């Protein structure tokens, strides 16, 4: 997962550039999801080198968070809320801090801090969340959120990759 790309006019990164960068870094079975910062691949990559390469080629600075398929599935399966997948998010990160303080007064929003991720339901939509950016800074520079619809698409790609169904 690449943090902060294709979220505005100054952060555009073509998916072909991402695929090529990952392939050149030694990844195989590289597939990107929509026009987003999500890449499914097999193999190992040097994320620091990839971040530098992407910045050099596109001018966009990003942080790459690699989550293996087993952990990704476990995080997704732990989602505690139900509803419209576009209003449900998972914030992925390398590790959850030992102590996270969730502010009061978020209702009707719901936030749950899990062992490996943070989960959020925003009934008024993501753009109207009551959580301020300062809340998310405690999770580190690689924390990156995806709505549940995107997570579902990534799960399908992981299954296809594991089954060798990529074309």
PDB file of N, CA, C and O in Angstrom, residues 76-149:
ATOM      1  N   UNK A  76      -8.480  -7.836   7.923  1.00  0.00           N
ATOM      2  CA  UNK A  76      -9.798  -7.653   7.302  1.00  0.00           C
ATOM      3  C   UNK A  76     -10.869  -8.451   8.040  1.00  0.00           C
ATOM      4  O   UNK A  76     -11.984  -7.958   8.265  1.00  0.00           O
ATOM      5  N   UNK A  77     -10.545  -9.676   8.437  1.00  0.00           N
ATOM      6  CA  UNK A  77     -11.521 -10.536   9.125  1.00  0.00           C
ATOM      7  C   UNK A  77     -11.892  -9.992  10.508  1.00  0.00           C
ATOM      8  O   UNK A  77     -12.971 -10.300  11.015  1.00  0.00           O
ATOM      9  N   UNK A  78     -11.039  -9.176  11.079  1.00  0.00           N
ATOM     10  CA  UNK A  78     -11.300  -8.629  12.419  1.00  0.00           C
ATOM     11  C   UNK A  78     -12.189  -7.387  12.393  1.00  0.00           C
ATOM     12  O   UNK A  78     -12.482  -6.817  13.445  1.00  0.00           O
ATOM     13  N   UNK A  79     -12.651  -6.982  11.206  1.00  0.00           N
ATOM     14  CA  UNK A  79     -13.448  -5.748  11.110  1.00  0.00           C
ATOM     15  C   UNK A  79     -14.685  -5.851  11.998  1.00  0.00           C
ATOM     16  O   UNK A  79     -15.496  -6.763  11.828  1.00  0.00           O
ATOM     17  N   UNK A  80     -14.863  -4.913  12.934  1.00  0.00           N
ATOM     18  CA  UNK A  80     -15.928  -5.051  13.936  1.00  0.00           C
ATOM     19  C   UNK A  80     -17.280  -4.426  13.584  1.00  0.00           C
ATOM     20  O   UNK A  80     -18.241  -4.592  14.339  1.00  0.00           O
ATOM     21  N   UNK A  81     -17.370  -3.674  12.484  1.00  0.00           N
ATOM     22  CA  UNK A  81     -18.608  -2.958  12.174  1.00  0.00           C
ATOM     23  C   UNK A  81     -19.210  -3.467  10.869  1.00  0.00           C
ATOM     24  O   UNK A  81     -18.537  -4.102  10.072  1.00  0.00           O
ATOM     25  N   UNK A  82     -20.486  -3.131  10.655  1.00  0.00           N
ATOM     26  CA  UNK A  82     -21.164  -3.469   9.403  1.00  0.00           C
ATOM     27  C   UNK A  82     -21.763  -2.207   8.815  1.00  0.00           C
ATOM     28  O   UNK A  82     -22.009  -1.236   9.523  1.00  0.00           O
ATOM     29  N   UNK A  83     -21.999  -2.251   7.509  1.00  0.00           N
ATOM     30  CA  UNK A  83     -22.625  -1.105   6.856  1.00  0.00           C
ATOM     31  C   UNK A  83     -22.092  -0.917   5.452  1.00  0.00           C
ATOM     32  O   UNK A  83     -21.446  -1.800   4.882  1.00  0.00           O
ATOM     33  N   UNK A  84     -22.339   0.259   4.909  1.00  0.00           N
ATOM     34  CA  UNK A  84     -21.901   0.639   3.570  1.00  0.00           C
ATOM     35  C   UNK A  84     -20.373   0.590   3.527  1.00  0.00           C
ATOM     36  O   UNK A  84     -19.701   1.312   4.265  1.00  0.00           O
ATOM     37  N   UNK A  85     -19.826  -0.256   2.649  1.00  0.00           N
ATOM     38  CA  UNK A  85     -18.379  -0.446   2.590  1.00  0.00           C
ATOM     39  C   UNK A  85     -17.606   0.832   2.281  1.00  0.00           C
ATOM     40  O   UNK A  85     -16.433   0.941   2.599  1.00  0.00           O
ATOM     41  N   UNK A  86     -18.251   1.814   1.657  1.00  0.00           N
ATOM     42  CA  UNK A  86     -17.558   3.065   1.349  1.00  0.00           C
ATOM     43  C   UNK A  86     -17.420   3.953   2.583  1.00  0.00           C
ATOM     44  O   UNK A  86     -16.663   4.922   2.576  1.00  0.00           O
ATOM     45  N   UNK A  87     -18.140   3.625   3.654  1.00  0.00           N
ATOM     46  CA  UNK A  87     -18.100   4.426   4.890  1.00  0.00           C
ATOM     47  C   UNK A  87     -17.407   3.685   6.032  1.00  0.00           C
ATOM     48  O   UNK A  87     -17.407   4.141   7.168  1.00  0.00           O
ATOM     49  N   UNK A  88     -16.819   2.560   5.707  1.00  0.00           N
ATOM     50  CA  UNK A  88     -16.077   1.764   6.677  1.00  0.00           C
ATOM     51  C   UNK A  88     -14.620   1.748   6.238  1.00  0.00           C
ATOM     52  O   UNK A  88     -14.336   1.506   5.063  1.00  0.00           O
ATOM     53  N   UNK A  89     -13.702   2.020   7.160  1.00  0.00           N
ATOM     54  CA  UNK A  89     -12.294   2.018   6.787  1.00  0.00           C
ATOM     55  C   UNK A  89     -11.448   1.204   7.761  1.00  0.00           C
ATOM     56  O   UNK A  89     -11.803   1.042   8.932  1.00  0.00           O
ATOM     57  N   UNK A  90     -10.354   0.730   7.216  1.00  0.00           N
ATOM     58  CA  UNK A  90      -9.311   0.095   8.020  1.00  0.00           C
ATOM     59  C   UNK A  90      -8.059   0.934   7.824  1.00  0.00           C
ATOM     60  O   UNK A  90      -7.679   1.232   6.686  1.00  0.00           O
ATOM     61  N   UNK A  91      -7.441   1.319   8.929  1.00  0.00           N
ATOM     62  CA  UNK A  91      -6.152   1.990   8.847  1.00  0.00           C
ATOM     63  C   UNK A  91      -5.090   0.957   9.150  1.00  0.00           C
ATOM     64  O   UNK A  91      -5.027   0.413  10.262  1.00  0.00           O
ATOM     65  N   UNK A  92      -4.300   0.656   8.135  1.00  0.00           N
ATOM     66  CA  UNK A  92      -3.214  -0.314   8.237  1.00  0.00           C
ATOM     67  C   UNK A  92      -1.960   0.413   8.689  1.00  0.00           C
ATOM     68  O   UNK A  92      -1.753   1.581   8.357  1.00  0.00           O
ATOM     69  N   UNK A  93      -1.094  -0.282   9.409  1.00  0.00           N
ATOM     70  CA  UNK A  93       0.161   0.296   9.887  1.00  0.00           C
ATOM     71  C   UNK A  93       1.132  -0.821  10.227  1.00  0.00           C
ATOM     72  O   UNK A  93       0.720  -1.973  10.357  1.00  0.00           O
ATOM     73  N   UNK A  94       2.401  -0.492  10.394  1.00  0.00           N
ATOM     74  CA  UNK A  94       3.375  -1.530  10.758  1.00  0.00           C
ATOM     75  C   UNK A  94       3.047  -2.119  12.107  1.00  0.00           C
ATOM     76  O   UNK A  94       3.116  -3.319  12.286  1.00  0.00           O
ATOM     77  N   UNK A  95       2.711  -1.266  13.070  1.00  0.00           N
ATOM     78  CA  UNK A  95       2.324  -1.767  14.393  1.00  0.00           C
ATOM     79  C   UNK A  95       1.456  -0.724  15.083  1.00  0.00           C
ATOM     80  O   UNK A  95       1.614   0.471  14.865  1.00  0.00           O
ATOM     81  N   UNK A  96       0.554  -1.219  15.899  1.00  0.00           N
ATOM     82  CA  UNK A  96      -0.348  -0.343  16.644  1.00  0.00           C
ATOM     83  C   UNK A  96       0.367   0.085  17.926  1.00  0.00           C
ATOM     84  O   UNK A  96       0.927  -0.759  18.629  1.00  0.00           O
ATOM     85  N   UNK A  97       0.372   1.391  18.232  1.00  0.00           N
ATOM     86  CA  UNK A  97       1.001   1.833  19.477  1.00  0.00           C
ATOM     87  C   UNK A  97       0.378   1.148  20.695  1.00  0.00           C
ATOM     88  O   UNK A  97      -0.799   0.765  20.675  1.00  0.00           O
ATOM     89  N   UNK A  98       1.156   1.010  21.750  1.00  0.00           N
ATOM     90  CA  UNK A  98       0.682   0.335  22.970  1.00  0.00           C
ATOM     91  C   UNK A  98      -0.514   1.056  23.596  1.00  0.00           C
ATOM     92  O   UNK A  98      -1.418   0.422  24.127  1.00  0.00           O
ATOM     93  N   UNK A  99      -0.513   2.368  23.518  1.00  0.00           N
ATOM     94  CA  UNK A  99      -1.623   3.133  24.102  1.00  0.00           C
ATOM     95  C   UNK A  99      -2.162   4.120  23.072  1.00  0.00           C
ATOM     96  O   UNK A  99      -1.424   4.960  22.566  1.00  0.00           O
ATOM     97  N   UNK A 100      -3.422   3.977  22.747  1.00  0.00           N
ATOM     98  CA  UNK A 100      -4.078   4.878  21.801  1.00  0.00           C
ATOM     99  C   UNK A 100      -5.271   5.490  22.508  1.00  0.00           C
ATOM    100  O   UNK A 100      -6.104   4.777  23.062  1.00  0.00           O
ATOM    101  N   UNK A 101      -5.337   6.797  22.473  1.00  0.00           N
ATOM    102  CA  UNK A 101      -6.455   7.488  23.105  1.00  0.00           C
ATOM    103  C   UNK A 101      -7.419   7.982  22.028  1.00  0.00           C
ATOM    104  O   UNK A 101      -7.072   8.819  21.198  1.00  0.00           O
ATOM    105  N   UNK A 102      -8.623   7.428  22.040  1.00  0.00           N
ATOM    106  CA  UNK A 102      -9.659   7.841  21.096  1.00  0.00           C
ATOM    107  C   UNK A 102     -10.446   8.982  21.739  1.00  0.00           C
ATOM    108  O   UNK A 102     -10.937   8.840  22.861  1.00  0.00           O
ATOM    109  N   UNK A 103     -10.561  10.113  21.072  1.00  0.00           N
ATOM    110  CA  UNK A 103     -11.268  11.256  21.665  1.00  0.00           C
ATOM    111  C   UNK A 103     -12.756  10.987  21.864  1.00  0.00           C
ATOM    112  O   UNK A 103     -13.357  10.168  21.158  1.00  0.00           O
ATOM    113  N   UNK A 104     -13.331  11.675  22.814  1.00  0.00           N
ATOM    114  CA  UNK A 104     -14.774  11.616  23.050  1.00  0.00           C
ATOM    115  C   UNK A 104     -15.491  12.490  22.025  1.00  0.00           C
ATOM    116  O   UNK A 104     -14.876  13.295  21.338  1.00  0.00           O
ATOM    117  N   UNK A 105     -16.798  12.347  21.951  1.00  0.00           N
ATOM    118  CA  UNK A 105     -17.614  13.213  21.117  1.00  0.00           C
ATOM    119  C   UNK A 105     -17.606  12.873  19.644  1.00  0.00           C
ATOM    120  O   UNK A 105     -17.831  13.744  18.811  1.00  0.00           O
ATOM    121  N   UNK A 106     -17.365  11.632  19.302  1.00  0.00           N
ATOM    122  CA  UNK A 106     -17.333  11.230  17.895  1.00  0.00           C
ATOM    123  C   UNK A 106     -18.673  10.744  17.364  1.00  0.00           C
ATOM    124  O   UNK A 106     -18.841  10.595  16.160  1.00  0.00           O
ATOM    125  N   UNK A 107     -19.603  10.457  18.252  1.00  0.00           N
ATOM    126  CA  UNK A 107     -20.889   9.884  17.842  1.00  0.00           C
ATOM    127  C   UNK A 107     -21.506  10.709  16.714  1.00  0.00           C
ATOM    128  O   UNK A 107     -21.398  11.929  16.722  1.00  0.00           O
ATOM    129  N   UNK A 108     -22.063  10.072  15.726  1.00  0.00           N
ATOM    130  CA  UNK A 108     -22.380   8.654  15.630  1.00  0.00           C
ATOM    131  C   UNK A 108     -21.247   7.788  15.074  1.00  0.00           C
ATOM    132  O   UNK A 108     -21.406   6.591  14.899  1.00  0.00           O
ATOM    133  N   UNK A 109     -20.081   8.384  14.801  1.00  0.00           N
ATOM    134  CA  UNK A 109     -18.958   7.587  14.303  1.00  0.00           C
ATOM    135  C   UNK A 109     -18.533   6.555  15.338  1.00  0.00           C
ATOM    136  O   UNK A 109     -18.687   6.766  16.539  1.00  0.00           O
ATOM    137  N   UNK A 110     -17.953   5.469  14.834  1.00  0.00           N
ATOM    138  CA  UNK A 110     -17.410   4.442  15.711  1.00  0.00           C
ATOM    139  C   UNK A 110     -15.957   4.214  15.335  1.00  0.00           C
ATOM    140  O   UNK A 110     -15.612   4.157  14.144  1.00  0.00           O
ATOM    141  N   UNK A 111     -15.102   4.053  16.345  1.00  0.00           N
ATOM    142  CA  UNK A 111     -13.687   3.772  16.134  1.00  0.00           C
ATOM    143  C   UNK A 111     -13.307   2.632  17.052  1.00  0.00           C
ATOM    144  O   UNK A 111     -13.651   2.638  18.238  1.00  0.00           O
ATOM    145  N   UNK A 112     -12.605   1.652  16.515  1.00  0.00           N
ATOM    146  CA  UNK A 112     -12.096   0.547  17.321  1.00  0.00           C
ATOM    147  C   UNK A 112     -10.618   0.378  16.985  1.00  0.00           C
ATOM    148  O   UNK A 112     -10.237   0.375  15.813  1.00  0.00           O
ATOM    149  N   UNK A 113      -9.820   0.253  18.018  1.00  0.00           N
ATOM    150  CA  UNK A 113      -8.400   0.024  17.830  1.00  0.00           C
ATOM    151  C   UNK A 113      -8.149  -1.458  18.064  1.00  0.00           C
ATOM    152  O   UNK A 113      -8.362  -1.963  19.164  1.00  0.00           O
ATOM    153  N   UNK A 114      -7.754  -2.147  17.019  1.00  0.00           N
ATOM    154  CA  UNK A 114      -7.486  -3.574  17.115  1.00  0.00           C
ATOM    155  C   UNK A 114      -6.020  -3.851  17.390  1.00  0.00           C
ATOM    156  O   UNK A 114      -5.208  -2.926  17.521  1.00  0.00           O
ATOM    157  N   UNK A 115      -5.681  -5.102  17.455  1.00  0.00           N
ATOM    158  CA  UNK A 115      -4.305  -5.509  17.725  1.00  0.00           C
ATOM    159  C   UNK A 115      -3.364  -5.153  16.575  1.00  0.00           C
ATOM    160  O   UNK A 115      -2.174  -4.935  16.784  1.00  0.00           O
ATOM    161  N   UNK A 116      -3.928  -5.071  15.340  1.00  0.00           N
ATOM    162  CA  UNK A 116      -3.067  -4.830  14.177  1.00  0.00           C
ATOM    163  C   UNK A 116      -3.519  -3.671  13.295  1.00  0.00           C
ATOM    164  O   UNK A 116      -2.833  -3.347  12.315  1.00  0.00           O
ATOM    165  N   UNK A 117      -4.643  -3.040  13.609  1.00  0.00           N
ATOM    166  CA  UNK A 117      -5.160  -1.973  12.759  1.00  0.00           C
ATOM    167  C   UNK A 117      -6.192  -1.153  13.527  1.00  0.00           C
ATOM    168  O   UNK A 117      -6.636  -1.546  14.604  1.00  0.00           O
ATOM    169  N   UNK A 118      -6.576  -0.039  12.925  1.00  0.00           N
ATOM    170  CA  UNK A 118      -7.663   0.778  13.472  1.00  0.00           C
ATOM    171  C   UNK A 118      -8.836   0.682  12.503  1.00  0.00           C
ATOM    172  O   UNK A 118      -8.654   0.672  11.281  1.00  0.00           O
ATOM    173  N   UNK A 119     -10.039   0.595  13.066  1.00  0.00           N
ATOM    174  CA  UNK A 119     -11.250   0.413  12.269  1.00  0.00           C
ATOM    175  C   UNK A 119     -12.186   1.586  12.535  1.00  0.00           C
ATOM    176  O   UNK A 119     -12.310   2.043  13.675  1.00  0.00           O
ATOM    177  N   UNK A 120     -12.852   2.037  11.491  1.00  0.00           N
ATOM    178  CA  UNK A 120     -13.726   3.207  11.659  1.00  0.00           C
ATOM    179  C   UNK A 120     -14.981   3.075  10.805  1.00  0.00           C
ATOM    180  O   UNK A 120     -14.936   2.604   9.667  1.00  0.00           O
ATOM    181  N   UNK A 121     -16.106   3.511  11.392  1.00  0.00           N
ATOM    182  CA  UNK A 121     -17.372   3.626  10.665  1.00  0.00           C
ATOM    183  C   UNK A 121     -17.751   5.089  10.684  1.00  0.00           C
ATOM    184  O   UNK A 121     -17.823   5.706  11.761  1.00  0.00           O
ATOM    185  N   UNK A 122     -17.967   5.671   9.499  1.00  0.00           N
ATOM    186  CA  UNK A 122     -18.309   7.083   9.354  1.00  0.00           C
ATOM    187  C   UNK A 122     -19.628   7.201   8.606  1.00  0.00           C
ATOM    188  O   UNK A 122     -19.638   7.279   7.379  1.00  0.00           O
ATOM    189  N   UNK A 123     -20.751   7.191   9.321  1.00  0.00           N
ATOM    190  CA  UNK A 123     -22.056   7.194   8.662  1.00  0.00           C
ATOM    191  C   UNK A 123     -22.308   8.426   7.799  1.00  0.00           C
ATOM    192  O   UNK A 123     -23.109   8.368   6.863  1.00  0.00           O
ATOM    193  N   UNK A 124     -21.615   9.529   8.080  1.00  0.00           N
ATOM    194  CA  UNK A 124     -21.783  10.747   7.278  1.00  0.00           C
ATOM    195  C   UNK A 124     -20.780  10.831   6.133  1.00  0.00           C
ATOM    196  O   UNK A 124     -20.735  11.821   5.420  1.00  0.00           O
ATOM    197  N   UNK A 125     -19.971   9.791   5.986  1.00  0.00           N
ATOM    198  CA  UNK A 125     -18.977   9.743   4.915  1.00  0.00           C
ATOM    199  C   UNK A 125     -17.579  10.081   5.400  1.00  0.00           C
ATOM    200  O   UNK A 125     -17.396  10.756   6.412  1.00  0.00           O
ATOM    201  N   UNK A 126     -16.615   9.598   4.660  1.00  0.00           N
ATOM    202  CA  UNK A 126     -15.209   9.776   5.031  1.00  0.00           C
ATOM    203  C   UNK A 126     -14.826  11.252   5.085  1.00  0.00           C
ATOM    204  O   UNK A 126     -14.088  11.672   5.970  1.00  0.00           O
ATOM    205  N   UNK A 127     -15.325  12.048   4.163  1.00  0.00           N
ATOM    206  CA  UNK A 127     -14.933  13.463   4.124  1.00  0.00           C
ATOM    207  C   UNK A 127     -15.493  14.261   5.300  1.00  0.00           C
ATOM    208  O   UNK A 127     -15.049  15.376   5.548  1.00  0.00           O
ATOM    209  N   UNK A 128     -16.443  13.684   6.035  1.00  0.00           N
ATOM    210  CA  UNK A 128     -17.045  14.402   7.164  1.00  0.00           C
ATOM    211  C   UNK A 128     -16.689  13.773   8.509  1.00  0.00           C
ATOM    212  O   UNK A 128     -17.381  13.986   9.504  1.00  0.00           O
ATOM    213  N   UNK A 129     -15.584  13.026   8.558  1.00  0.00           N
ATOM    214  CA  UNK A 129     -15.179  12.410   9.807  1.00  0.00           C
ATOM    215  C   UNK A 129     -14.888  13.464  10.875  1.00  0.00           C
ATOM    216  O   UNK A 129     -14.431  14.567  10.568  1.00  0.00           O
ATOM    217  N   UNK A 130     -15.169  13.101  12.105  1.00  0.00           N
ATOM    218  CA  UNK A 130     -14.907  14.004  13.224  1.00  0.00           C
ATOM    219  C   UNK A 130     -13.485  13.853  13.760  1.00  0.00           C
ATOM    220  O   UNK A 130     -13.034  14.674  14.549  1.00  0.00           O
ATOM    221  N   UNK A 131     -12.800  12.792  13.339  1.00  0.00           N
ATOM    222  CA  UNK A 131     -11.417  12.607  13.784  1.00  0.00           C
ATOM    223  C   UNK A 131     -10.492  13.537  13.011  1.00  0.00           C
ATOM    224  O   UNK A 131     -10.518  13.573  11.785  1.00  0.00           O
ATOM    225  N   UNK A 132      -9.695  14.262  13.722  1.00  0.00           N
ATOM    226  CA  UNK A 132      -8.761  15.218  13.125  1.00  0.00           C
ATOM    227  C   UNK A 132      -7.481  14.497  12.677  1.00  0.00           C
ATOM    228  O   UNK A 132      -7.123  13.461  13.221  1.00  0.00           O
ATOM    229  N   UNK A 133      -6.777  15.070  11.712  1.00  0.00           N
ATOM    230  CA  UNK A 133      -5.506  14.472  11.270  1.00  0.00           C
ATOM    231  C   UNK A 133      -4.522  14.251  12.433  1.00  0.00           C
ATOM    232  O   UNK A 133      -3.750  13.302  12.405  1.00  0.00           O
ATOM    233  N   UNK A 134      -4.573  15.097  13.434  1.00  0.00           N
ATOM    234  CA  UNK A 134      -3.657  14.948  14.573  1.00  0.00           C
ATOM    235  C   UNK A 134      -3.847  13.604  15.282  1.00  0.00           C
ATOM    236  O   UNK A 134      -2.889  13.035  15.811  1.00  0.00           O
ATOM    237  N   UNK A 135      -5.064  13.071  15.294  1.00  0.00           N
ATOM    238  CA  UNK A 135      -5.312  11.765  15.906  1.00  0.00           C
ATOM    239  C   UNK A 135      -4.500  10.686  15.192  1.00  0.00           C
ATOM    240  O   UNK A 135      -3.894   9.819  15.819  1.00  0.00           O
ATOM    241  N   UNK A 136      -4.468  10.745  13.879  1.00  0.00           N
ATOM    242  CA  UNK A 136      -3.834   9.698  13.086  1.00  0.00           C
ATOM    243  C   UNK A 136      -2.305   9.768  13.132  1.00  0.00           C
ATOM    244  O   UNK A 136      -1.638   8.778  12.872  1.00  0.00           O
ATOM    245  N   UNK A 137      -1.743  10.906  13.502  1.00  0.00           N
ATOM    246  CA  UNK A 137      -0.282  11.032  13.549  1.00  0.00           C
ATOM    247  C   UNK A 137       0.352  10.091  14.559  1.00  0.00           C
ATOM    248  O   UNK A 137       1.510   9.701  14.415  1.00  0.00           O
ATOM    249  N   UNK A 138      -0.390   9.712  15.600  1.00  0.00           N
ATOM    250  CA  UNK A 138       0.169   8.816  16.612  1.00  0.00           C
ATOM    251  C   UNK A 138       0.463   7.413  16.069  1.00  0.00           C
ATOM    252  O   UNK A 138       1.156   6.632  16.709  1.00  0.00           O
ATOM    253  N   UNK A 139      -0.040   7.095  14.887  1.00  0.00           N
ATOM    254  CA  UNK A 139       0.155   5.768  14.313  1.00  0.00           C
ATOM    255  C   UNK A 139       1.393   5.662  13.423  1.00  0.00           C
ATOM    256  O   UNK A 139       1.706   4.586  12.933  1.00  0.00           O
ATOM    257  N   UNK A 140       2.072   6.756  13.184  1.00  0.00           N
ATOM    258  CA  UNK A 140       3.303   6.715  12.403  1.00  0.00           C
ATOM    259  C   UNK A 140       3.107   7.079  10.952  1.00  0.00           C
ATOM    260  O   UNK A 140       1.989   7.170  10.453  1.00  0.00           O
ATOM    261  N   UNK A 141       4.226   7.253  10.267  1.00  0.00           N
ATOM    262  CA  UNK A 141       4.194   7.753   8.896  1.00  0.00           C
ATOM    263  C   UNK A 141       3.716   6.733   7.881  1.00  0.00           C
ATOM    264  O   UNK A 141       3.384   7.074   6.758  1.00  0.00           O
ATOM    265  N   UNK A 142       3.672   5.456   8.240  1.00  0.00           N
ATOM    266  CA  UNK A 142       3.230   4.464   7.263  1.00  0.00           C
ATOM    267  C   UNK A 142       1.755   4.097   7.407  1.00  0.00           C
ATOM    268  O   UNK A 142       1.244   3.293   6.635  1.00  0.00           O
ATOM    269  N   UNK A 143       1.062   4.693   8.380  1.00  0.00           N
ATOM    270  CA  UNK A 143      -0.370   4.401   8.555  1.00  0.00           C
ATOM    271  C   UNK A 143      -1.140   4.897   7.332  1.00  0.00           C
ATOM    272  O   UNK A 143      -0.975   6.030   6.894  1.00  0.00           O
ATOM    273  N   UNK A 144      -1.966   4.020   6.785  1.00  0.00           N
ATOM    274  CA  UNK A 144      -2.718   4.367   5.579  1.00  0.00           C
ATOM    275  C   UNK A 144      -4.069   3.670   5.611  1.00  0.00           C
ATOM    276  O   UNK A 144      -4.162   2.491   5.938  1.00  0.00           O
ATOM    277  N   UNK A 145      -5.110   4.413   5.304  1.00  0.00           N
ATOM    278  CA  UNK A 145      -6.476   3.887   5.407  1.00  0.00           C
ATOM    279  C   UNK A 145      -7.006   3.469   4.037  1.00  0.00           C
ATOM    280  O   UNK A 145      -6.674   4.071   3.012  1.00  0.00           O
ATOM    281  N   UNK A 146      -7.844   2.438   4.071  1.00  0.00           N
ATOM    282  CA  UNK A 146      -8.554   1.978   2.881  1.00  0.00           C
ATOM    283  C   UNK A 146      -9.993   1.701   3.273  1.00  0.00           C
ATOM    284  O   UNK A 146     -10.258   1.167   4.350  1.00  0.00           O
ATOM    285  N   UNK A 147     -10.929   2.067   2.384  1.00  0.00           N
ATOM    286  CA  UNK A 147     -12.312   1.724   2.697  1.00  0.00           C
ATOM    287  C   UNK A 147     -12.511   0.224   2.471  1.00  0.00           C
ATOM    288  O   UNK A 147     -11.717  -0.438   1.813  1.00  0.00           O
ATOM    289  N   UNK A 148     -13.585  -0.282   3.057  1.00  0.00           N
ATOM    290  CA  UNK A 148     -13.808  -1.723   3.022  1.00  0.00           C
ATOM    291  C   UNK A 148     -14.075  -2.237   1.606  1.00  0.00           C
ATOM    292  O   UNK A 148     -13.754  -3.381   1.289  1.00  0.00           O
ATOM    293  N   UNK A 149     -14.588  -1.404   0.742  1.00  0.00           N
ATOM    294  CA  UNK A 149     -14.805  -1.805  -0.656  1.00  0.00           C
ATOM    295  C   UNK A 149     -13.455  -2.111  -1.312  1.00  0.00           C
ATOM    296  O   UNK A 149     -13.300  -3.112  -2.004  1.00  0.00           O
TER     297      UNK A 149
END
